Coordinates of C-alpha atoms in Angstrom, one line a residue:
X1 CA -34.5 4.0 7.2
X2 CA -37.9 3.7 5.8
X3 CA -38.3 0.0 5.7
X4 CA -40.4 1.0 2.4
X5 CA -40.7 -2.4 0.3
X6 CA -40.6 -0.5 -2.8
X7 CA -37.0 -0.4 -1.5
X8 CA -34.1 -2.3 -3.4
X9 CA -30.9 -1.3 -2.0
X10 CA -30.8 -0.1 2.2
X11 CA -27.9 0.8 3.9
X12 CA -28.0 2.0 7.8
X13 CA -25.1 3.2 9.9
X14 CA -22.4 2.0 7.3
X15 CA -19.2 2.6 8.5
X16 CA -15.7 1.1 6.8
X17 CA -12.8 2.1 5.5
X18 CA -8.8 1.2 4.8
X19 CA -7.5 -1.5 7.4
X20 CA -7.5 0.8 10.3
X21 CA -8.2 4.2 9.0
X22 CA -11.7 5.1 9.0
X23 CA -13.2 6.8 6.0
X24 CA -17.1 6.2 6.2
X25 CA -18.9 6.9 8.9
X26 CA -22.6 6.3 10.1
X27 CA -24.2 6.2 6.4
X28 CA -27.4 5.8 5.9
X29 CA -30.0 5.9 2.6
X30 CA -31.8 4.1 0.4
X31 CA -32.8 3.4 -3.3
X32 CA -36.0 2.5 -4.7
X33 CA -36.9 0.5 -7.7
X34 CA -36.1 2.4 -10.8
X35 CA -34.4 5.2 -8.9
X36 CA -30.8 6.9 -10.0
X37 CA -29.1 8.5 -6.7
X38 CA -25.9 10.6 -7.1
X39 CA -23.3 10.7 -4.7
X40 CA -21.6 14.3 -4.9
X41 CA -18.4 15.1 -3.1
X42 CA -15.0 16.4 -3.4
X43 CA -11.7 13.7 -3.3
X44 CA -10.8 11.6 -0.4
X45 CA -14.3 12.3 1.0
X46 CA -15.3 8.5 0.8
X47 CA -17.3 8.0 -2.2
X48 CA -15.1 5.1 -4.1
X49 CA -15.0 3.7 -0.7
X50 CA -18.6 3.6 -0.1
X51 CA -18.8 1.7 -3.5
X52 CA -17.0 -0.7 -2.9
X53 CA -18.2 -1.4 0.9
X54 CA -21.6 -2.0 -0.5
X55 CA -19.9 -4.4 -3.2
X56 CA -18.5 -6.3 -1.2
X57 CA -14.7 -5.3 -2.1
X58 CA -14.0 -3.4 1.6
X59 CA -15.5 -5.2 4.9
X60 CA -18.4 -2.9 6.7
X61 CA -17.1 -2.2 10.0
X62 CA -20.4 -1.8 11.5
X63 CA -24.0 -1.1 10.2
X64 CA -26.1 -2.9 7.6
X65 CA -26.6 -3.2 3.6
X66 CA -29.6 -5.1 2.5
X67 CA -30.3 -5.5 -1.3
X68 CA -34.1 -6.6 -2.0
X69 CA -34.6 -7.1 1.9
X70 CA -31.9 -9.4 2.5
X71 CA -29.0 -8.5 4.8
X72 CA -25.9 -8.8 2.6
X73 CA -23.2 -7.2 4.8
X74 CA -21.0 -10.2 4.8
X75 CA -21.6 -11.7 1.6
X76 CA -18.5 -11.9 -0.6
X77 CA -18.8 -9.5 -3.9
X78 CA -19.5 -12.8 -6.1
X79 CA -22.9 -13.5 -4.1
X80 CA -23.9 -9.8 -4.3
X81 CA -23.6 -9.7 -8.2
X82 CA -25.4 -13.7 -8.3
X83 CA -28.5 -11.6 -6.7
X84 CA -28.2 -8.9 -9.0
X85 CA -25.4 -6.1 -8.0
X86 CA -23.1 -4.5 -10.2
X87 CA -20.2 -2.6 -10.5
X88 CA -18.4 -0.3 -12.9
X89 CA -15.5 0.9 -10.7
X90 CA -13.5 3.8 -11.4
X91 CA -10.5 3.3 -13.8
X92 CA -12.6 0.7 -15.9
X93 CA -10.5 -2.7 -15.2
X94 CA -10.5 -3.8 -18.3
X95 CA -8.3 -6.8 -19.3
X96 CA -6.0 -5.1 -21.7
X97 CA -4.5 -8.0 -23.8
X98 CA -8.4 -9.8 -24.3
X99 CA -10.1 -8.8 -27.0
X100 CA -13.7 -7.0 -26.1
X101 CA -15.5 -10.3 -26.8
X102 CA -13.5 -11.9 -24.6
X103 CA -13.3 -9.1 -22.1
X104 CA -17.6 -9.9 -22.5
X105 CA -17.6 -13.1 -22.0
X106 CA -15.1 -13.3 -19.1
X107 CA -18.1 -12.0 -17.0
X108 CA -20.6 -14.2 -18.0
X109 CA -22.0 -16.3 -15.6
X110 CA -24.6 -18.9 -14.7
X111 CA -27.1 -16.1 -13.5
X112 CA -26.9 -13.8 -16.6
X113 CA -30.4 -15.0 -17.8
X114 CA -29.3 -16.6 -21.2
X115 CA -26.9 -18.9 -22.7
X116 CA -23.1 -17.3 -23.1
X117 CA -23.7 -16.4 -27.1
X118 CA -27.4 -14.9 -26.5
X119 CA -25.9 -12.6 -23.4
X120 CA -23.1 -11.5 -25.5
X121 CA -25.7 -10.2 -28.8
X122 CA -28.0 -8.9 -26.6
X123 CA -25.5 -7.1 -24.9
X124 CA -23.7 -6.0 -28.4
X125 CA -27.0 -5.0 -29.3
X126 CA -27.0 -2.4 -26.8
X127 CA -23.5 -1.0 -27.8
X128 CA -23.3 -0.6 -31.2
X129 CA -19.7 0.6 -30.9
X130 CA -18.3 -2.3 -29.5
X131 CA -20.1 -4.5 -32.0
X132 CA -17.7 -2.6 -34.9
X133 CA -14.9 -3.3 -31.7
X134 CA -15.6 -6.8 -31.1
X135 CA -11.9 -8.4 -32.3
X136 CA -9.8 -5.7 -30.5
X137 CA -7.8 -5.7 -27.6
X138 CA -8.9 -3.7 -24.9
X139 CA -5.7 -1.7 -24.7
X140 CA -6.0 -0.6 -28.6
X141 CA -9.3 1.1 -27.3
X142 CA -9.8 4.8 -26.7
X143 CA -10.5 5.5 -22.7
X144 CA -14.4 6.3 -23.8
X145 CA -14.3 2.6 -25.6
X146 CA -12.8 1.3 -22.4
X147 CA -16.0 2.6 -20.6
X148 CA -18.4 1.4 -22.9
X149 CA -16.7 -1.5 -22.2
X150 CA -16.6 -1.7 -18.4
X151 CA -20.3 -0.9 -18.5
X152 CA -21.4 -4.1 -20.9
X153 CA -19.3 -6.3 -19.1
X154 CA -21.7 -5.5 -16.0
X155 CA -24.5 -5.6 -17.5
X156 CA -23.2 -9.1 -19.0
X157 CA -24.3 -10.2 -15.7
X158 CA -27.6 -9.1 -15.4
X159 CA -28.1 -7.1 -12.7
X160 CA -30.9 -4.8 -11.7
X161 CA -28.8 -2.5 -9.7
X162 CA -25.8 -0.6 -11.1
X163 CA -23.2 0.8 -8.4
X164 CA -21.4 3.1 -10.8
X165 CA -18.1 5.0 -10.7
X166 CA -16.9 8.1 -12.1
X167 CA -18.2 6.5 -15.7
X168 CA -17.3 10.1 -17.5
X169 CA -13.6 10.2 -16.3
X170 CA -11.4 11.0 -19.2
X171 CA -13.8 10.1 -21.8
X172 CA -14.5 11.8 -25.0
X173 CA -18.2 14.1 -25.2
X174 CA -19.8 12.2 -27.5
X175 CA -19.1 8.8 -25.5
X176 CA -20.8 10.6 -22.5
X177 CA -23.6 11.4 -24.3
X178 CA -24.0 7.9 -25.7
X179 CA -23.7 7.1 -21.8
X180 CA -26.0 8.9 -20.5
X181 CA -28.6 7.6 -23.4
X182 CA -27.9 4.1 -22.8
X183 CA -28.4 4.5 -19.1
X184 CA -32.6 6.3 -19.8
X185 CA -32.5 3.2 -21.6
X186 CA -31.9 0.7 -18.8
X187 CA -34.2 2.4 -16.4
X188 CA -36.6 2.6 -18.9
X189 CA -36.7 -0.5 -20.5
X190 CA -35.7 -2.5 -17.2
X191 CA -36.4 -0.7 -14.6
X192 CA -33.1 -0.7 -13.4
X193 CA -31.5 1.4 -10.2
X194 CA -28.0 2.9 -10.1
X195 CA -25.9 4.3 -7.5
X196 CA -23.9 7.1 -9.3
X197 CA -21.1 8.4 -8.1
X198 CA -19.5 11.1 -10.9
X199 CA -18.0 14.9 -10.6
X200 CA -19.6 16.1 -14.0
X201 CA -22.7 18.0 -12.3
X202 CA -24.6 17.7 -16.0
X203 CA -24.1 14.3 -16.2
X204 CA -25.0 13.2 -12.3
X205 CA -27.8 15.8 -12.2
X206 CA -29.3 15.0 -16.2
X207 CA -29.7 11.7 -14.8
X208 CA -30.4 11.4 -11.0
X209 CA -33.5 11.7 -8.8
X210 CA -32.1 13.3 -6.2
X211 CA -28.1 13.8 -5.1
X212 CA -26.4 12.8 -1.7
X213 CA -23.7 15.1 -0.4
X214 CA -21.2 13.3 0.9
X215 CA -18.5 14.8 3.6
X216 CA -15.9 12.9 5.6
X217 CA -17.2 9.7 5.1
X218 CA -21.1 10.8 6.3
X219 CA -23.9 12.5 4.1
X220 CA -24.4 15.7 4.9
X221 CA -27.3 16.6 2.7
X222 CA -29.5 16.0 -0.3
X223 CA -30.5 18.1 -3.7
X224 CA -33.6 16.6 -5.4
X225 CA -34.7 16.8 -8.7
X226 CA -36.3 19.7 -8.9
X227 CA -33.4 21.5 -6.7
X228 CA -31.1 20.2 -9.3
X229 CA -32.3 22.8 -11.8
X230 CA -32.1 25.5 -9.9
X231 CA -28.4 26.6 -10.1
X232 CA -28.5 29.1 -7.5
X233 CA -29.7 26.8 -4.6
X234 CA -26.7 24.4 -6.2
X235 CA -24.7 27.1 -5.5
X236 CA -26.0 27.7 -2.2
X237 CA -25.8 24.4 -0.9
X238 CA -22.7 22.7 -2.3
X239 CA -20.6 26.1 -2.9
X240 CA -19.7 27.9 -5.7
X241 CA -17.4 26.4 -8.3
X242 CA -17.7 22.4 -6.1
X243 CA -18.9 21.0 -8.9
X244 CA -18.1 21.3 -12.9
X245 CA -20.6 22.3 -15.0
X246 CA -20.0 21.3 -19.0
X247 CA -23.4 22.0 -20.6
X248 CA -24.1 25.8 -22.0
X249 CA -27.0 27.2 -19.9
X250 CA -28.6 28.3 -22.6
X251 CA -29.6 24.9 -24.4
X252 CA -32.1 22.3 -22.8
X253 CA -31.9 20.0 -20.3
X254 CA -33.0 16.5 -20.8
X255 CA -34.6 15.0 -17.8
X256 CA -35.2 11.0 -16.9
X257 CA -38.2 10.3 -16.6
X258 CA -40.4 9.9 -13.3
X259 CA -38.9 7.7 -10.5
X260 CA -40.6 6.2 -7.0
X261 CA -41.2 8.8 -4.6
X262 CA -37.4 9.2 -3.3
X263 CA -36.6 9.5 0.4
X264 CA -35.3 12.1 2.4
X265 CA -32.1 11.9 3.8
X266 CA -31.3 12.7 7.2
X267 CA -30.5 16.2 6.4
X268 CA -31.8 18.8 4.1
X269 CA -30.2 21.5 2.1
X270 CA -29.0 24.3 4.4
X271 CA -31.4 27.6 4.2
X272 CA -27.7 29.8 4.4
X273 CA -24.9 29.2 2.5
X274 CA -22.7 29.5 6.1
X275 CA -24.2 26.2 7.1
X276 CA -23.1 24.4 3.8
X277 CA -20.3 22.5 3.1
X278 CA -17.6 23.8 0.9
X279 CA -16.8 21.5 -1.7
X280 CA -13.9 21.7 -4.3
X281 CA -13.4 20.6 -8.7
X282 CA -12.4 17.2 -9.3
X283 CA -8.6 18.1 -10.5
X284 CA -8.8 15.3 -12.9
X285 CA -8.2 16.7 -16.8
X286 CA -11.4 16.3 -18.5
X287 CA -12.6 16.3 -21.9
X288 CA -15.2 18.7 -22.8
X289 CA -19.0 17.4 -24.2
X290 CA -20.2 18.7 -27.6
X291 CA -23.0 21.0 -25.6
X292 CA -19.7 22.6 -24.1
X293 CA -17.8 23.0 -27.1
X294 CA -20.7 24.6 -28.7
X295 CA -21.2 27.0 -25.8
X296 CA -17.6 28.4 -26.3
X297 CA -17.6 28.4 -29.7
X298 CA -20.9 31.0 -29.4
X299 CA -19.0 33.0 -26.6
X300 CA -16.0 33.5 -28.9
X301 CA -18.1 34.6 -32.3
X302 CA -17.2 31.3 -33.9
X303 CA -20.1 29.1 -36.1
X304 CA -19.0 25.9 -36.1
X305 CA -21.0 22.9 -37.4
X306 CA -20.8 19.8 -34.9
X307 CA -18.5 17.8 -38.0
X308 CA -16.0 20.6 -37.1
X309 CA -16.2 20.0 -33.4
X310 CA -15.5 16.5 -33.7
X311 CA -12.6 17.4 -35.9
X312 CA -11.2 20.0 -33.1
X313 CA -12.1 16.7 -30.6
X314 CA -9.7 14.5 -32.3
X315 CA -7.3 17.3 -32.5
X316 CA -7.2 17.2 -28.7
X317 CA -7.5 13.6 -28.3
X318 CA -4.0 12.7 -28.1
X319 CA -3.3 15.2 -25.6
X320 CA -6.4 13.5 -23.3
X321 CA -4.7 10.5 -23.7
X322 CA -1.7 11.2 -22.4
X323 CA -3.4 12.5 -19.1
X324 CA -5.2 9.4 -19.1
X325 CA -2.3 7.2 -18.9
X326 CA -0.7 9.5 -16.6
X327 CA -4.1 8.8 -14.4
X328 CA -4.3 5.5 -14.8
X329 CA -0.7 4.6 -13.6
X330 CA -1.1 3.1 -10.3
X331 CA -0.6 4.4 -7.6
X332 CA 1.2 1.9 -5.3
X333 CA 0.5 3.7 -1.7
X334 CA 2.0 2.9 1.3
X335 CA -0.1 1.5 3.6
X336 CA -1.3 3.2 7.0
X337 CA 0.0 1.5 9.7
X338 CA -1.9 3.2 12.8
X339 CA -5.7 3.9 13.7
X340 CA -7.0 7.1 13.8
X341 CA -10.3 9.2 13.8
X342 CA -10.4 12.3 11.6
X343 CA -10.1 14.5 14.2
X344 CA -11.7 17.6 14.8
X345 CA -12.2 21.4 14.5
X346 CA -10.9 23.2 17.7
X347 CA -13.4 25.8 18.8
X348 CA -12.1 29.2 19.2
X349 CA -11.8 28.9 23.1
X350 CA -8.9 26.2 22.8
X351 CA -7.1 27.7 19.9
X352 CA -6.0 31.4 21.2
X353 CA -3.5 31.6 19.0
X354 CA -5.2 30.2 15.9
X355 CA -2.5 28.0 15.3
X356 CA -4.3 24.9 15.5
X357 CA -6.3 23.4 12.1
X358 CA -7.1 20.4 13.3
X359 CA -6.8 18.8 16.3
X360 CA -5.9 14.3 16.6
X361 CA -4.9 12.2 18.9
X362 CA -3.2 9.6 16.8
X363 CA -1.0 7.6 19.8
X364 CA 2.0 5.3 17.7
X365 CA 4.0 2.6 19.1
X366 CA 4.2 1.4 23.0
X367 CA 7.8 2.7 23.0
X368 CA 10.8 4.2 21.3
X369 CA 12.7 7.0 21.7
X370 CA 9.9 9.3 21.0
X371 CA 7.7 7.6 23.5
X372 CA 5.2 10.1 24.6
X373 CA 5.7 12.8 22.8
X374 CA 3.0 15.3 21.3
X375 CA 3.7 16.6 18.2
X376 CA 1.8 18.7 15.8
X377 CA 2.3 18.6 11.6
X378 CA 2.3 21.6 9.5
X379 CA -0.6 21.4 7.3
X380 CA 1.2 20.6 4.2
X381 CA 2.0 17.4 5.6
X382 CA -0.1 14.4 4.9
X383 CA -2.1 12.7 7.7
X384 CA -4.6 9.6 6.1
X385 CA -8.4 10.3 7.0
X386 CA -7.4 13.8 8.5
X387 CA -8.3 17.6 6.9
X388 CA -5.5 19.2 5.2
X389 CA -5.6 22.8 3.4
X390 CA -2.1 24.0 3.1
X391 CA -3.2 27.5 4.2
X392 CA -5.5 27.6 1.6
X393 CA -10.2 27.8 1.3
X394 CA -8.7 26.4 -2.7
X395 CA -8.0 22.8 -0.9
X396 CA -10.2 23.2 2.2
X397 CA -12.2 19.7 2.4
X398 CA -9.2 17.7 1.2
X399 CA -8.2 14.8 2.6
X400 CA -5.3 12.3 2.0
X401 CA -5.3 8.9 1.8
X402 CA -1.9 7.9 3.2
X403 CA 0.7 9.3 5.6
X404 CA 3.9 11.2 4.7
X405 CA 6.9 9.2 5.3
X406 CA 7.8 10.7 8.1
X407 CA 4.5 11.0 10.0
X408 CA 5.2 6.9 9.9
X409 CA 8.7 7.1 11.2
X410 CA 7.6 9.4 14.7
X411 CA 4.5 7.0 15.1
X412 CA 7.1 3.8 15.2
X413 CA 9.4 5.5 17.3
X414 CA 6.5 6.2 19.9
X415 CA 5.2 9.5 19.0
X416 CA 1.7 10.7 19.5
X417 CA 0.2 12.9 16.4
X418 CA -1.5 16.1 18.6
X419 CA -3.0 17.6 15.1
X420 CA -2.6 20.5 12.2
X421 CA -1.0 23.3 12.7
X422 CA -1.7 26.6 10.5
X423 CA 0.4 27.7 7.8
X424 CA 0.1 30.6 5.4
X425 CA -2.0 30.3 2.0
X426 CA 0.4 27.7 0.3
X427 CA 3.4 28.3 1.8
X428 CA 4.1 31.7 0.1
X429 CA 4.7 34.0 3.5
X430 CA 7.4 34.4 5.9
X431 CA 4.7 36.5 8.2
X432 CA 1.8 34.9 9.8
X433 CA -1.3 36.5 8.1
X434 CA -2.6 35.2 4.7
X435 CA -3.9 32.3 5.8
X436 CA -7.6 31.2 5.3
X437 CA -8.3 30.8 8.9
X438 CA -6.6 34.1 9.5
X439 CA -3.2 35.5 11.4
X440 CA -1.2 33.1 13.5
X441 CA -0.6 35.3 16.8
X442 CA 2.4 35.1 18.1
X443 CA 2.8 33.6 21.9
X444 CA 4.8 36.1 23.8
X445 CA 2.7 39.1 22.4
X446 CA -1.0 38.7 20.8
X447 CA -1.5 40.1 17.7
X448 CA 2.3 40.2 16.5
X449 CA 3.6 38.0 13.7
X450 CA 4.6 34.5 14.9
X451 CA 6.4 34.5 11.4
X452 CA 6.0 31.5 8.6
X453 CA 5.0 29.8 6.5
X454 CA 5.6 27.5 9.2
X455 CA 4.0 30.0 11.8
X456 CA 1.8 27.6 13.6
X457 CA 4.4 24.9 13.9
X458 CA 6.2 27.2 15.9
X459 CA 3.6 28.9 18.2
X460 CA 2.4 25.4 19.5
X461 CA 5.7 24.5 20.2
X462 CA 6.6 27.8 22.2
X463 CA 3.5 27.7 24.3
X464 CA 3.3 24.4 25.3
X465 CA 1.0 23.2 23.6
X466 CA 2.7 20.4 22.0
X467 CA 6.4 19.1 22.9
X468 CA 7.4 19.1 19.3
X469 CA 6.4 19.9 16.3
X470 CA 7.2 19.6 12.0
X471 CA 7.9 22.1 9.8
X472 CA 8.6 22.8 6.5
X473 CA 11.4 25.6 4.7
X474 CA 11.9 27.0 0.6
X475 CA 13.1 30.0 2.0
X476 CA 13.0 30.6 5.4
X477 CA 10.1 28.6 6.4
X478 CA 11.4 26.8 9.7
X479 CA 14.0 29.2 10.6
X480 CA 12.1 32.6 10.7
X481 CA 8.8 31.9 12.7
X482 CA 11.3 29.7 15.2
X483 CA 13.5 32.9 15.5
X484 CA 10.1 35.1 16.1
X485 CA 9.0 32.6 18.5
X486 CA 11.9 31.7 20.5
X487 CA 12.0 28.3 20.1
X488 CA 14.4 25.9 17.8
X489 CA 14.0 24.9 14.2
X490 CA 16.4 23.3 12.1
X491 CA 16.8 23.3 8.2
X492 CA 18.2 19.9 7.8
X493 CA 20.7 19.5 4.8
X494 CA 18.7 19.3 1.4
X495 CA 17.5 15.5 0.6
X496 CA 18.4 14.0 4.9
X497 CA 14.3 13.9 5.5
X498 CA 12.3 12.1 3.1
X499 CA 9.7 14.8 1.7
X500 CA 7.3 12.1 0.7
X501 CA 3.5 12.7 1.3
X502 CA 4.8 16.3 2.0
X503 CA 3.2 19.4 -0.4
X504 CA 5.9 20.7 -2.3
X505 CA 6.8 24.3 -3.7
X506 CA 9.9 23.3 -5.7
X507 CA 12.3 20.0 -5.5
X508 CA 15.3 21.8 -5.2
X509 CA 14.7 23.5 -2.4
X510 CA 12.2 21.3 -0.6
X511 CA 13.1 20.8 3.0
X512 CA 11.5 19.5 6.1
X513 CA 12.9 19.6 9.6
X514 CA 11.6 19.8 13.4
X515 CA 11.1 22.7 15.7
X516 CA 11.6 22.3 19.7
X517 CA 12.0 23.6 22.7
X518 CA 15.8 22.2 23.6
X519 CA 18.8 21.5 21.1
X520 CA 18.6 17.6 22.9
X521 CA 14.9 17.1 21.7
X522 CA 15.8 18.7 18.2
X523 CA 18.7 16.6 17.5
X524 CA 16.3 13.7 18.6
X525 CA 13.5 14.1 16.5
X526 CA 15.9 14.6 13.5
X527 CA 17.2 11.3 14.4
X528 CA 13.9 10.0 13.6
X529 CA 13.0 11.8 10.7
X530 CA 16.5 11.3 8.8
X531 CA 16.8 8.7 6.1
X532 CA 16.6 7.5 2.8
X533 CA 12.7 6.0 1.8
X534 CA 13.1 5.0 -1.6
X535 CA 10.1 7.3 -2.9
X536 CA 11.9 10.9 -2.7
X537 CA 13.7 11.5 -5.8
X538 CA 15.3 14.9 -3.5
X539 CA 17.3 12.0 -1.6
X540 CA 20.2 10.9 -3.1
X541 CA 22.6 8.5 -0.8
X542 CA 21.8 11.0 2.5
X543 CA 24.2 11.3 5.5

């Protein structure tokens, strides 16, 4: 770290996460006075979690965060906000049956600077819409009024450093526009800092200084300001299509205006696009921005004025909201019960057959009837803080956030998770070759087909490499690469293993079972795995 007084937010070796599952690891960087910092990454990469460590909401496990030169790394979240921290998390959190004055003055506190009444007009000053808003509830608001109203709740509490969280999901264009003025605004006219973590490119890079990479839970990189422009060193460095781009290239491109001198991270922007890492587009439904709807309305020959954009914006609006209720259900997710490490990347050397992605060591209870035993996952099956890719570069980076129901089930009864195994490009092969870390070999004869999708489930299990292993079968999926391997998978009846946590193809014929060396060990494992969860809707009373 630079120790640089000018200085308002440090954080070295940061490192937290979930309970027991690691997700950030080693972070370091800092924020000056009057500086906007992006965080770019893909999902389940650690960004809302580094958000929320520095808030206060997730304990660090290690490492320091100091705001204005004081060590805050304990401090509860209230403490950090009384010295001038705030947060707008993803989501909003809204109270839905307060009105937005109330919603307002439910954050007021004795630190805000002012009396309750002259926080809430200065603040209403700021957001003219809310002002027209003031007597509704906060459900009766659109999802782009629900942001504007998460961000003047914050700032309700005065602070001078914003720790901000995907603000432009499922908003409307002209809501992110008004955003991103309000924001110039506050660094102007206060001289306020903000952490912004967001997977609109135009938005993040319109208003940051520079742009942190982040990757498994550690920064891999940075893009500063002038880098930010230039759309084939983006490209370059982050990978083609990782982030979404809603502005036209053709219009221009407002900039904030000069910040400190930012610092350098610990590591620079690759010179070759082999050494960067391969992000992937936020999945999450958004609404396009006027500049974008302009764009394609030039592309396709059409002249329309911006009165008839809005009007096609409201046309879509009910559709958006839909998604955005369907986003903003919870998610309820089972908790992960064992420690782990993300694993790693075997090199080439250990993984002759290539039927290794990822290799653990993820050791479950003291004892049970799997006591001991190694098993390896096909990569469809979820594994919290560990790689998955389905067989496919389209969800290379990927990582879950909770186990599959049966990864829990081998852990309690003693398992040990060994790692990954390959599997063709989502599932869709019974041979061994289009996946995108290329053919599975097969272990009695290299450069035969071991068979799939489940191919590398298989191959570990024949040579040795593991003493069981998980598979999954639509169509063949267990039973083919076992046959070409010589080893024994079963398709268990349809609905007897809980397929939660698992990627599907199709519910109806969705089925996971194990592969082994030995009809005993088979018949054990599916022991194990068999049962009812209460999350599978594919179960229905199984024997």
């Amino acid at each position: 770290m630079s120790g640089n007084v000018a200085d308002v937010l440090e954080v070295a070796g940061l490192a937290g996460g979930y309970g027991r599952v690691p997700i950030l690891h080693g972070v370091d960087f800092a924020v000056a006075q009057g500086e906007v910092v992006g965080v770019l990454g893909h999902n389940g990469m650690g960004k809302t979690t580094l958000l929320r460590t520095v808030m206060g909401f997730l304990p660090a496990a290690s490492g320091t965060i100091r705001f204005r030169s004081e060590d805050v790394t304990r401090l509860p979240p209230h403490e950090r906000a009384g010295l001038g921290l705030g947060y707008v998390p993803q989501g909003r959190g809204i109270f839905p049956r307060l009105t937005v004055r109330d919603n307002l003055r439910f954050a007021w506190h004795e630190y805000s600077g002012a009396s309750e009444d002259d926080v809430l007009e200065a603040v209403l000053s700021d957001f003219p819409r809310l002002r027209a808003l003031s007597d509704r509830e906060g459900a009766a608001l659109s999802g782009g009024e629900q942001q504007l109203l998460a961000l003047a709740r914050c700032l309700v509490g005065d602070p001078d450093f914003l720790l901000l969280d995907e603000p432009t999901e499922g908003i409307q264009p002209s809501i992110i526009e008004d955003m991103e003025r309000m924001l110039l605004h506050l660094r102007e006219s206060r001289g306020i800092s903000v952490l912004l973590v967001e997977q609109n490119f135009d938005f993040i890079s319109g208003l940051s200084d520079r742009v942190l990479v982040l990757e498994r839970g550690r920064i891999t990189g940075e893009l500063q300001k002038s880098e930010l422009s230039d759309q084939a060193k983006v490209d370059r460095f982050l990978g083609f299509g990782s982030a979404r781009s809603t502005r036209g290239t053709g219009g221009p491109h407002r900039a904030p205006p000069p910040a400190p001198q930012a610092h350098s991270s610990p590591t620079t922007a690759p010179p070759d696009q082999a050494a960067a890492p391969k992000l992937v587009t936020n999945m999450t439904v958004k609404r396009p921005t006027l500049s974008q709807m302009r764009d394609m309305a030039s592309r396709f020959g059409m002249r329309l004025t911006d009165e008839e954009l809005h009007e096609y914006s409201e046309i879509m609006e009910p559709y958006m909201k839909a998604y955005d209720r369907l986003d903003a259900t919870p998610d309820n997710l089972p908790a992960v019960r064992y420690p782990r490490s993300p694993g790693r990347f075997p090199d080439p050397s250990e993984n002759a057959l290539n039927a290794w992605y990822v290799k653990t060591e993820i050791p479950g209870a003291p004892d049970g009837p799997l006591q001991g035993r190694r098993i390896a996952l096909k990569d469809t099956v979820c594994l919290a803080g560990v790689p998955m890719m389905n067989g496919s570069s389209v969800m290379e980076g990927y990582t879950p956030e909770i186990d599959a129901t049966i990864v829990t089930r081998m852990l309690d009864a003693g398992a040990i998770i060994a790692g990954k195994a390959h599997c063709e490009s989502f599932c869709l092969s019974a041979g061994s070759h289009t996946g995108a870390k290329g053919p599975i070999h097969n272990p009695w004869k290299r450069g035969y087909m071991a068979g799939g999708s489940s191919g590398g489930s298989a191959a570990l299990v024949a040579a040795g490499e593991v003493d069981m292993a998980i598979a999954g079968d639509q169509g063949g999926s267990i039973r083919i690469p076992s046959s070409n391997c010589g080893v024994y998978g079963m398709k268990p009846t349809h609905g007897l293993v809980p397929y939660t946590g698992i990627m599907p193809i199709e519910r109806t014929i969705d089925h996971v079972g194990p592969v082994t060396n030995t009809v005993a060990d088979n018949a054990l494992l599916l022991e194990v795995l068999a049962g009812e969860d209460g999350l599978d809707p594919r179960q229905c009373c199984p024997r």
